[in-house]
Structures are given as C-alpha cells and as structure tokens.
C-alpha positions as a Python dict, from the first residue, in 0.01 Angstrom:
ca = {
    (1, 'M'): (0, 0, 0),
    (2, 'P'): (136, 290, 231),
    (3, 'E'): (-64, 300, 580),
    (4, 'I'): (-434, 446, 530),
    (5, 'E'): (-552, 672, 740),
    (6, 'L'): (-947, 722, 833),
    (7, 'N'): (-997, 1028, 972),
    (8, 'C'): (-1391, 975, 1176),
    (9, 'Q'): (-1436, 1253, 1405),
    (10, 'N'): (-1819, 1380, 1415),
    (11, 'L'): (-1945, 1113, 1230),
    (12, 'P'): (-2295, 983, 1368),
    (13, 'C'): (-2284, 603, 1433),
    (14, 'P'): (-2277, 357, 1250),
    (15, 'Q'): (-2085, 611, 969),
    (16, 'P'): (-1711, 442, 1240),
    (17, 'V'): (-1782, 35, 1155),
    (18, 'L'): (-1914, 147, 748),
    (19, 'R'): (-1611, 398, 648),
    (20, 'C'): (-1353, 114, 756),
    (21, 'K'): (-1566, -134, 613),
    (22, 'R'): (-1526, -27, 337),
    (23, 'C'): (-1154, 59, 328),
    (24, 'L'): (-1114, -276, 393),
    (25, 'D'): (-1339, -395, 134),
    (26, 'E'): (-1157, -232, -135),
    (27, 'Q'): (-861, -162, -44),
    (28, 'S'): (-748, -477, 196),
    (29, 'P'): (-471, -292, 356),
    (30, 'A'): (-256, -447, 585),
    (31, 'S'): (-246, -196, 776),
    (32, 'L'): (-506, 83, 897),
    (33, 'V'): (-551, 400, 1128),
    (34, 'V'): (-863, 547, 1257),
    (35, 'V'): (-972, 869, 1448),
    (36, 'V'): (-1214, 862, 1648),
    (37, 'D'): (-1355, 1072, 1932),
    (38, 'N'): (-1572, 908, 2138),
    (39, 'Q'): (-1568, 618, 2356),
    (40, 'A'): (-1862, 390, 2236),
    (41, 'A'): (-1684, 415, 1826),
    (42, 'R'): (-1323, 400, 1980),
    (43, 'E'): (-1502, 29, 2054),
    (44, 'N'): (-1692, -5, 1779),
    (45, 'V'): (-1445, -2, 1588),
    (46, 'T'): (-1157, -185, 1799),
    (47, 'R'): (-1482, -505, 1827),
    (48, 'F'): (-1536, -430, 1395),
    (49, 'L'): (-1126, -440, 1286),
    (50, 'S'): (-1031, -779, 1588),
    (51, 'T'): (-1378, -907, 1385),
    (52, 'Q'): (-1184, -877, 1092),
    (53, 'G'): (-839, -1017, 1185),
    (54, 'Y'): (-654, -705, 1312),
    (55, 'A'): (-507, -631, 1560),
    (56, 'V'): (-535, -385, 1757),
    (57, 'Q'): (-379, -155, 1967),
    (58, 'V'): (-549, 234, 2103),
    (59, 'E'): (-341, 554, 2205),
    (60, 'A'): (-575, 760, 2355),
    (61, 'V'): (-440, 1144, 2133),
    (62, 'S'): (-649, 1393, 2368),
    (63, 'P'): (-877, 1195, 2602),
    (64, 'D'): (-881, 1551, 2789),
    (65, 'A'): (-1044, 1687, 2521),
    (66, 'G'): (-1463, 1606, 2577),
    (67, 'D'): (-1505, 1276, 2539),
    (68, 'G'): (-1151, 1177, 2449),
    (69, 'L'): (-988, 1108, 2072),
    (70, 'W'): (-850, 819, 1976),
    (71, 'R'): (-624, 672, 1668),
    (72, 'L'): (-709, 335, 1574),
    (73, 'R'): (-430, 94, 1446),
    (74, 'G'): (-488, -208, 1327),
    (75, 'V'): (-229, -467, 1111),
    (76, 'K'): (-379, -741, 957),
    (77, 'G'): (-264, -1098, 1130),
    (78, 'D'): (-143, -1333, 929),
    (79, 'A'): (-312, -1653, 1207),
    (80, 'P'): (-165, -1992, 1090),
    (81, 'A'): (-413, -2220, 943),
    (82, 'T'): (-539, -2518, 1167),
    (83, 'N'): (-697, -2832, 1054),
    (84, 'P'): (-977, -2832, 1323),
    (85, 'A'): (-997, -3233, 1297),
    (86, 'D'): (-599, -3203, 1526),
    (87, 'D'): (-771, -3092, 1875),
    (88, 'C'): (-1019, -3418, 1898),
    (89, 'E'): (-955, -3708, 1969),
    (90, 'V'): (-1278, -3906, 1851),
    (91, 'C'): (-1515, -3669, 1586),
    (92, 'E'): (-1866, -3838, 1661),
    (93, 'V'): (-2065, -3784, 1377),
    (94, 'M'): (-2325, -3512, 1482),
    (95, 'T'): (-2729, -3636, 1438),
    (96, 'E'): (-2948, -3450, 1156),
    (97, 'E'): (-3112, -3331, 1521),
    (98, 'Q'): (-2776, -3193, 1643),
    (99, 'L'): (-2726, -3001, 1317),
    (100, 'R'): (-2977, -2856, 1272),
    (101, 'R'): (-3031, -2708, 1589),
    (102, 'M'): (-2633, -2603, 1530),
    (103, 'G'): (-2750, -2444, 1220),
    (104, 'E'): (-3060, -2220, 1442),
    (105, 'K'): (-2966, -1880, 1534),
    (106, 'V'): (-3202, -1685, 1744),
    (107, 'V'): (-3176, -1334, 1775),
    (108, 'V'): (-3364, -1130, 2101),
    (109, 'F'): (-3364, -797, 2040),
    (110, 'L'): (-3493, -570, 2357),
    (111, 'T'): (-3568, -238, 2285),
    (112, 'S'): (-3692, -172, 2649),
    (113, 'D'): (-3595, -322, 3049),
    (114, 'V'): (-3952, -353, 3109),
    (115, 'I'): (-4180, -649, 2927),
    (116, 'G'): (-4565, -441, 2890),
    (117, 'S'): (-4730, -205, 2982),
    (118, 'G'): (-4895, -65, 3245),
    (119, 'D'): (-4702, -139, 3577),
    (120, 'D'): (-4307, -79, 3510),
    (121, 'A'): (-4254, -228, 3799),
    (122, 'L'): (-4432, -513, 3744),
    (123, 'G'): (-4320, -545, 3401),
    (124, 'A'): (-3914, -505, 3556),
    (125, 'K'): (-4023, -812, 3702),
    (126, 'L'): (-4126, -986, 3431),
    (127, 'M'): (-3845, -885, 3261),
    (128, 'Q'): (-3670, -1094, 3520),
    (129, 'N'): (-3813, -1411, 3460),
    (130, 'F'): (-3774, -1384, 3061),
    (131, 'L'): (-3421, -1334, 3122),
    (132, 'A'): (-3409, -1630, 3413),
    (133, 'T'): (-3616, -1820, 3136),
    (134, 'L'): (-3419, -1759, 2815),
    (135, 'P'): (-3102, -2087, 2921),
    (136, 'E'): (-3451, -2267, 2827),
    (137, 'L'): (-3371, -2226, 2471),
    (138, 'G'): (-2987, -2385, 2468),
    (139, 'A'): (-2766, -2280, 2216),
    (140, 'E'): (-3021, -2213, 1938),
    (141, 'L'): (-3007, -1844, 2083),
    (142, 'W'): (-2730, -1683, 1907),
    (143, 'R'): (-2745, -1330, 2004),
    (144, 'V'): (-2966, -1080, 2261),
    (145, 'V'): (-2947, -800, 2129),
    (146, 'M'): (-3029, -446, 2338),
    (147, 'L'): (-3148, -149, 2208),
    (148, 'N'): (-3332, 268, 2370),
    (149, 'G'): (-3386, 191, 2743),
    (150, 'A'): (-3252, -213, 2717),
    (151, 'V'): (-2993, -101, 2795),
    (152, 'R'): (-3017, -4, 3056),
    (153, 'L'): (-3015, -463, 3199),
    (154, 'S'): (-2610, -428, 3097),
    (155, 'A'): (-2517, -177, 3369),
    (156, 'A'): (-2341, -286, 3706),
    (157, 'D'): (-2630, -238, 3913),
    (158, 'S'): (-2891, -406, 3727),
    (159, 'P'): (-3060, -668, 3853),
    (160, 'A'): (-3014, -868, 3538),
    (161, 'L'): (-2675, -878, 3550),
    (162, 'P'): (-2619, -1206, 3643),
    (163, 'H'): (-2845, -1383, 3403),
    (164, 'L'): (-2717, -1205, 3108),
    (165, 'K'): (-2404, -1328, 3206),
    (166, 'R'): (-2469, -1636, 3291),
    (167, 'L'): (-2580, -1595, 2843),
    (168, 'E'): (-2260, -1513, 2822),
    (169, 'A'): (-2065, -1748, 2930),
    (170, 'A'): (-2315, -2019, 2750),
    (171, 'G'): (-2158, -1923, 2356),
    (172, 'A'): (-2459, -1653, 2392),
    (173, 'T'): (-2341, -1245, 2186),
    (174, 'V'): (-2448, -1009, 2454),
    (175, 'L'): (-2424, -664, 2186),
    (176, 'V'): (-2554, -358, 2345),
    (177, 'C'): (-2593, -86, 2177),
    (178, 'G'): (-2353, 246, 2166),
    (179, 'T'): (-2530, 504, 2147),
    (180, 'C'): (-2829, 387, 2269),
    (181, 'L'): (-2536, 389, 2645),
    (182, 'D'): (-2403, 740, 2519),
    (183, 'H'): (-2685, 871, 2532),
    (184, 'F'): (-2817, 760, 2936),
    (185, 'G'): (-2507, 807, 3024),
    (186, 'L'): (-2390, 484, 3051),
    (187, 'L'): (-2076, 368, 2851),
    (188, 'E'): (-1856, 319, 3192),
    (189, 'Q'): (-2071, 135, 3402),
    (190, 'K'): (-2196, -100, 3152),
    (191, 'A'): (-2074, -428, 3331),
    (192, 'V'): (-2134, -692, 3044),
    (193, 'G'): (-2203, -756, 2708),
    (194, 'Q'): (-1995, -577, 2375),
    (195, 'T'): (-2027, -285, 2229),
    (196, 'T'): (-2246, -259, 1948),
    (197, 'N'): (-2343, -10, 1622),
    (198, 'M'): (-2632, -30, 1424),
    (199, 'L'): (-2426, -271, 1144),
    (200, 'D'): (-2425, -508, 1385),
    (201, 'V'): (-2780, -445, 1466),
    (202, 'V'): (-2916, -502, 1145),
    (203, 'T'): (-2674, -759, 1043),
    (204, 'S'): (-2827, -979, 1345),
    (205, 'L'): (-3189, -941, 1301),
    (206, 'Q'): (-3037, -1026, 925),
    (207, 'L'): (-2924, -1308, 960),
    (208, 'A'): (-3075, -1427, 1242),
    (209, 'T'): (-3275, -1762, 1141),
    (210, 'K'): (-3592, -1640, 1387),
    (211, 'I'): (-3650, -1306, 1614),
    (212, 'I'): (-3770, -1339, 1966),
    (213, 'R'): (-3872, -998, 2089),
    (214, 'P'): (-4107, -1008, 2405),
}
C-alpha cells in the first residue's frame, strides 16, 4: 500500500487526531504522513500515533510561518512479543482486593486552577491542598485531566507543579488540553503532563470507573 498523506491544516482539535484514527481503523497503513499547522495538533497527533505503535518523525516544513507547519511521518513498528513471566523472578498470586484496585480507573477532572467561588486566593490554596492529597488514592488514580483555566496549573511558574510531577512519578497520567494551552498562550510554558485533545478527554471519562471533580 502506498504511503498515505493527510492534510490536517486549519482543522480544530480534535479533528486531526480523529482523521488519523479513522485512517488507521479503515486502512491500517504501514506508514502515514500527517501535515499539521499548530503545536497542539503536532503534539496530539504524535502522541496518538505513538500509542498505536508508530514510530514518528517530525519535520518542520515552515516553522516561521505563523504557528508553524509540520510533516509527521509515522511508520508502523514491529516490536517483538514478550512474555511478562520472563521478566519476573517470583510471580505471586494477587489477592481479590489487589486485583480490584488494579481495575479501578479514577479520573480527576479539573476545569479551573481554583476550587470554588467567592475568593480566588482561598480557592488557589484549596487547589494546592487538593492536589497534595491526591496521592492518598494510591494506584486507583489513573488520570488527571485539565481543561480551560486548569491548564495554568501545568505552567512552569505554577505552585502546583511539584504536586503534579509527584502524581506523574507515582504512575498517574496528567493530560493537559492543547486547545486550552494555545488559548492562554501557555504551550511553551507547559512543564508537566502530556498535551491532549478532546478525543482523549472523552475516552478518559468513558473508561473511568469513578470521576472526581472538585
């Protein structure tokens, strides 16, 4: 099959990712080129193709033209199958409670960098306390999704940064809306998490066993 090229210029989030998903579902190409014209789409498409087993190369076609123009070339990888048992010296039988906890997928859904209304200074302190307490959820915490004003929490100068990095280090996935980062001019300032799109957000909420929204 010849290499497929998708022109995703001028498409709003999450259309570039949706077009890639549709192409992969319908044609399963060995290689795919996607042309995008903004950083959020570049990061979203790159991450999506990577999760689908494609090695992605990014070529800046005209980085000085507005927000930029990039060609993303994804090539399907042939990773050898592995047996998890080969990597463990002692395989223990888990208890029913351990298995249950592994199946829990708690999503924390944030749409603001403060909690509540009435006083933003107080709301900011409450948010810091909230994020600092999330590790108490343990392995059940699956994803932290940040939209709208909550993306400010991911910026390099945010006091929430240590808390979010701690959650990432513990295994939780931090997803930061690319459209929102672009709106607030924070794409370059994002210092934690993965730039995401609305398809990821909807899928996260669909698969969650519990959604926490402060």
